[in-house]
Amino acid sequence: MAFEGQLQFVSDAVLAFAHAFRDMHQDLCHGRPGLCDVMKPIKGTELLKYLRKVDFAGQTLELAMKHVTD
């Protein structure tokens, strides 16, 4: 099926967001469990900064979000 051929892109997108949230949480909440007040609510523009810094080897070769434009 055509959908199954796209699953690796979905998987990489989920991992990119997970890395971005983790990095954002570490910077803003200093690793404390749960969301700190600074992350409530999460600002899209702030999250985008972290998404652009994500760099990892995913299923679709290498994902380098820092090169993504608006």
Short mmCIF file of N, CA, C and O in Angstrom, two decimals:
data_model
loop_
_atom_site.label_atom_id
_atom_site.label_comp_id
_atom_site.label_asym_id
_atom_site.label_seq_id
_atom_site.Cartn_x
_atom_site.Cartn_y
_atom_site.Cartn_z
N MET A 1 0.82 -1.18 0.00
CA MET A 1 0.00 0.00 0.00
C MET A 1 0.87 1.25 0.00
O MET A 1 1.96 1.27 0.54
N ALA A 2 0.35 2.33 -0.55
CA ALA A 2 1.09 3.58 -0.65
C ALA A 2 1.37 4.18 0.72
O ALA A 2 2.43 4.74 0.96
N PHE A 3 0.40 4.05 1.63
CA PHE A 3 0.57 4.61 2.97
C PHE A 3 1.76 3.99 3.69
O PHE A 3 2.53 4.69 4.35
N GLU A 4 1.93 2.70 3.56
CA GLU A 4 3.02 2.02 4.26
C GLU A 4 4.39 2.51 3.79
O GLU A 4 5.35 2.50 4.53
N GLY A 5 4.45 2.99 2.54
CA GLY A 5 5.70 3.53 2.03
C GLY A 5 6.06 4.87 2.64
O GLY A 5 7.18 5.34 2.48
N GLN A 6 5.13 5.49 3.32
CA GLN A 6 5.35 6.80 3.93
C GLN A 6 5.62 6.73 5.43
O GLN A 6 5.92 7.74 6.05
N LEU A 7 5.49 5.56 6.01
CA LEU A 7 5.61 5.43 7.47
C LEU A 7 6.96 5.87 8.01
O LEU A 7 7.05 6.40 9.12
N GLN A 8 8.03 5.68 7.24
CA GLN A 8 9.34 6.10 7.74
C GLN A 8 9.40 7.61 7.90
O GLN A 8 10.06 8.11 8.81
N PHE A 9 8.68 8.37 7.06
CA PHE A 9 8.66 9.82 7.21
C PHE A 9 7.89 10.23 8.47
O PHE A 9 8.29 11.16 9.17
N VAL A 10 6.81 9.52 8.75
CA VAL A 10 6.03 9.79 9.96
C VAL A 10 6.87 9.48 11.19
O VAL A 10 6.92 10.26 12.15
N SER A 11 7.57 8.36 11.16
CA SER A 11 8.43 7.96 12.27
C SER A 11 9.51 9.01 12.52
O SER A 11 9.76 9.41 13.67
N ASP A 12 10.14 9.49 11.46
CA ASP A 12 11.18 10.51 11.62
C ASP A 12 10.61 11.82 12.15
O ASP A 12 11.24 12.50 12.96
N ALA A 13 9.40 12.17 11.71
CA ALA A 13 8.77 13.40 12.20
C ALA A 13 8.48 13.31 13.70
O ALA A 13 8.73 14.26 14.45
N VAL A 14 7.98 12.16 14.13
CA VAL A 14 7.69 11.96 15.55
C VAL A 14 8.99 12.05 16.36
O VAL A 14 9.04 12.70 17.41
N LEU A 15 10.04 11.41 15.86
CA LEU A 15 11.32 11.47 16.57
C LEU A 15 11.89 12.88 16.59
O LEU A 15 12.48 13.30 17.59
N ALA A 16 11.71 13.64 15.52
CA ALA A 16 12.18 15.02 15.48
C ALA A 16 11.50 15.84 16.57
O ALA A 16 12.15 16.61 17.29
N PHE A 17 10.16 15.68 16.69
CA PHE A 17 9.44 16.41 17.74
C PHE A 17 9.88 15.95 19.13
O PHE A 17 10.02 16.77 20.04
N ALA A 18 10.11 14.65 19.29
CA ALA A 18 10.56 14.14 20.60
C ALA A 18 11.90 14.75 20.98
O ALA A 18 12.10 15.18 22.13
N HIS A 19 12.83 14.82 20.04
CA HIS A 19 14.14 15.42 20.31
C HIS A 19 13.98 16.91 20.63
O HIS A 19 14.62 17.42 21.55
N ALA A 20 13.14 17.60 19.87
CA ALA A 20 12.93 19.03 20.10
C ALA A 20 12.32 19.29 21.46
O ALA A 20 12.77 20.18 22.20
N PHE A 21 11.29 18.53 21.83
CA PHE A 21 10.66 18.69 23.14
C PHE A 21 11.65 18.40 24.27
O PHE A 21 11.69 19.10 25.27
N ARG A 22 12.44 17.36 24.09
CA ARG A 22 13.43 17.00 25.12
C ARG A 22 14.44 18.14 25.31
O ARG A 22 14.73 18.54 26.44
N ASP A 23 14.96 18.65 24.20
CA ASP A 23 15.94 19.73 24.28
C ASP A 23 15.33 21.00 24.87
O ASP A 23 15.95 21.68 25.69
N MET A 24 14.11 21.31 24.46
CA MET A 24 13.41 22.48 24.97
C MET A 24 13.17 22.34 26.48
O MET A 24 13.40 23.27 27.25
N HIS A 25 12.74 21.16 26.89
CA HIS A 25 12.49 20.89 28.31
C HIS A 25 13.78 21.03 29.12
O HIS A 25 13.78 21.62 30.20
N GLN A 26 14.86 20.49 28.57
CA GLN A 26 16.15 20.58 29.28
C GLN A 26 16.57 22.03 29.46
O GLN A 26 17.00 22.43 30.54
N ASP A 27 16.42 22.83 28.42
CA ASP A 27 16.82 24.24 28.50
C ASP A 27 15.91 25.07 29.40
O ASP A 27 16.38 25.88 30.19
N LEU A 28 14.60 24.89 29.26
CA LEU A 28 13.66 25.75 29.96
C LEU A 28 13.28 25.25 31.35
O LEU A 28 13.02 26.06 32.25
N CYS A 29 13.24 23.95 31.54
CA CYS A 29 12.84 23.38 32.84
C CYS A 29 14.02 22.78 33.59
O CYS A 29 13.84 22.24 34.68
N HIS A 30 15.19 22.83 32.98
CA HIS A 30 16.42 22.33 33.61
C HIS A 30 16.30 20.87 34.04
O HIS A 30 16.84 20.48 35.06
N GLY A 31 15.56 20.08 33.25
CA GLY A 31 15.47 18.65 33.49
C GLY A 31 14.51 18.23 34.58
O GLY A 31 14.40 17.05 34.89
N ARG A 32 13.82 19.19 35.21
CA ARG A 32 12.86 18.82 36.25
C ARG A 32 11.71 18.03 35.63
O ARG A 32 11.26 18.37 34.54
N PRO A 33 11.20 17.01 36.30
CA PRO A 33 10.11 16.20 35.75
C PRO A 33 8.86 17.05 35.48
O PRO A 33 8.56 17.99 36.22
N GLY A 34 8.16 16.72 34.42
CA GLY A 34 6.92 17.41 34.08
C GLY A 34 7.20 18.74 33.39
O GLY A 34 8.34 19.17 33.27
N LEU A 35 6.14 19.37 32.94
CA LEU A 35 6.28 20.67 32.29
C LEU A 35 6.38 21.77 33.33
O LEU A 35 5.58 21.83 34.25
N CYS A 36 7.36 22.63 33.16
CA CYS A 36 7.47 23.77 34.05
C CYS A 36 6.59 24.89 33.51
O CYS A 36 6.09 24.83 32.39
N ASP A 37 6.39 25.91 34.31
CA ASP A 37 5.51 27.01 33.93
C ASP A 37 5.95 27.71 32.65
O ASP A 37 5.12 28.21 31.90
N VAL A 38 7.25 27.73 32.38
CA VAL A 38 7.76 28.39 31.18
C VAL A 38 7.25 27.70 29.91
O VAL A 38 7.08 28.34 28.88
N MET A 39 6.99 26.40 30.00
CA MET A 39 6.53 25.65 28.82
C MET A 39 5.01 25.55 28.73
O MET A 39 4.50 24.88 27.84
N LYS A 40 4.30 26.23 29.62
CA LYS A 40 2.83 26.17 29.61
C LYS A 40 2.27 27.52 29.22
O LYS A 40 2.46 28.49 29.97
N PRO A 41 1.61 27.69 28.13
CA PRO A 41 1.54 26.74 27.02
C PRO A 41 2.81 26.82 26.19
O PRO A 41 3.54 27.82 26.24
N ILE A 42 3.07 25.80 25.41
CA ILE A 42 4.24 25.79 24.53
C ILE A 42 3.99 26.76 23.39
O ILE A 42 2.96 26.71 22.73
N LYS A 43 4.93 27.64 23.17
CA LYS A 43 4.84 28.62 22.09
C LYS A 43 5.38 27.98 20.81
O LYS A 43 6.50 27.47 20.79
N GLY A 44 4.59 28.03 19.74
CA GLY A 44 4.99 27.43 18.47
C GLY A 44 6.29 27.97 17.92
O GLY A 44 7.12 27.22 17.39
N THR A 45 6.49 29.28 18.05
CA THR A 45 7.72 29.87 17.53
C THR A 45 8.95 29.38 18.30
O THR A 45 10.02 29.18 17.72
N GLU A 46 8.78 29.18 19.59
CA GLU A 46 9.88 28.66 20.42
C GLU A 46 10.18 27.21 20.07
O GLU A 46 11.33 26.81 19.92
N LEU A 47 9.13 26.41 19.91
CA LEU A 47 9.32 25.00 19.53
C LEU A 47 9.98 24.91 18.17
O LEU A 47 10.85 24.05 17.95
N LEU A 48 9.61 25.77 17.24
CA LEU A 48 10.21 25.76 15.90
C LEU A 48 11.72 25.97 15.97
O LEU A 48 12.47 25.35 15.22
N LYS A 49 12.18 26.83 16.88
CA LYS A 49 13.62 27.04 17.05
C LYS A 49 14.32 25.72 17.40
O LYS A 49 15.40 25.43 16.89
N TYR A 50 13.69 24.95 18.27
CA TYR A 50 14.28 23.67 18.68
C TYR A 50 14.17 22.64 17.56
O TYR A 50 15.10 21.84 17.37
N LEU A 51 13.07 22.65 16.82
CA LEU A 51 12.93 21.72 15.70
C LEU A 51 14.02 21.96 14.65
O LEU A 51 14.54 21.02 14.06
N ARG A 52 14.35 23.20 14.44
CA ARG A 52 15.38 23.53 13.44
C ARG A 52 16.77 23.09 13.88
O ARG A 52 17.67 22.96 13.05
N LYS A 53 16.96 22.84 15.15
CA LYS A 53 18.27 22.40 15.66
C LYS A 53 18.39 20.88 15.71
O LYS A 53 19.49 20.37 15.93
N VAL A 54 17.29 20.18 15.50
CA VAL A 54 17.30 18.71 15.59
C VAL A 54 18.17 18.14 14.48
O VAL A 54 18.09 18.55 13.33
N ASP A 55 19.01 17.20 14.85
CA ASP A 55 19.89 16.54 13.89
C ASP A 55 20.08 15.10 14.36
O ASP A 55 20.67 14.87 15.41
N PHE A 56 19.56 14.15 13.61
CA PHE A 56 19.73 12.74 13.98
C PHE A 56 19.62 11.88 12.74
O PHE A 56 19.10 12.31 11.71
N ALA A 57 20.13 10.67 12.83
CA ALA A 57 20.02 9.72 11.73
C ALA A 57 18.70 8.98 11.89
O ALA A 57 18.52 8.20 12.81
N GLY A 58 17.76 9.26 11.02
CA GLY A 58 16.46 8.62 11.08
C GLY A 58 16.34 7.52 10.05
O GLY A 58 17.33 7.09 9.45
N GLN A 59 15.13 7.07 9.81
CA GLN A 59 14.89 6.01 8.84
C GLN A 59 14.99 6.50 7.41
O GLN A 59 15.18 5.71 6.50
N THR A 60 14.84 7.79 7.20
CA THR A 60 14.94 8.36 5.85
C THR A 60 16.29 9.03 5.68
O THR A 60 16.39 10.22 5.44
N LEU A 61 17.33 8.22 5.85
CA LEU A 61 18.71 8.68 5.83
C LEU A 61 18.96 9.61 6.99
O LEU A 61 18.74 9.22 8.13
N GLU A 62 19.41 10.82 6.75
CA GLU A 62 19.71 11.72 7.87
C GLU A 62 18.79 12.92 7.83
O GLU A 62 18.64 13.58 6.82
N LEU A 63 18.17 13.19 8.95
CA LEU A 63 17.25 14.31 9.08
C LEU A 63 17.99 15.47 9.70
O LEU A 63 18.49 15.36 10.81
N ALA A 64 18.05 16.58 8.99
CA ALA A 64 18.71 17.76 9.52
C ALA A 64 17.72 18.91 9.45
O ALA A 64 17.63 19.61 8.45
N MET A 65 16.94 19.10 10.49
CA MET A 65 15.88 20.10 10.50
C MET A 65 16.40 21.52 10.48
O MET A 65 15.69 22.43 10.14
N LYS A 66 17.65 21.73 10.82
CA LYS A 66 18.16 23.09 10.88
C LYS A 66 18.19 23.75 9.50
O LYS A 66 18.36 24.94 9.39
N HIS A 67 18.01 22.98 8.44
CA HIS A 67 18.00 23.53 7.10
C HIS A 67 16.59 23.78 6.57
O HIS A 67 16.43 24.20 5.44
N VAL A 68 15.59 23.51 7.38
CA VAL A 68 14.19 23.71 6.97
C VAL A 68 13.86 25.19 7.04
O VAL A 68 14.23 25.87 7.97
N THR A 69 13.17 25.67 6.03
CA THR A 69 12.75 27.07 6.04
C THR A 69 11.27 27.15 6.35
O THR A 69 10.56 26.16 6.31
N ASP A 70 10.79 28.36 6.62
CA ASP A 70 9.37 28.55 6.92
C ASP A 70 8.53 28.13 5.78
O ASP A 70 8.42 28.37 4.75
#
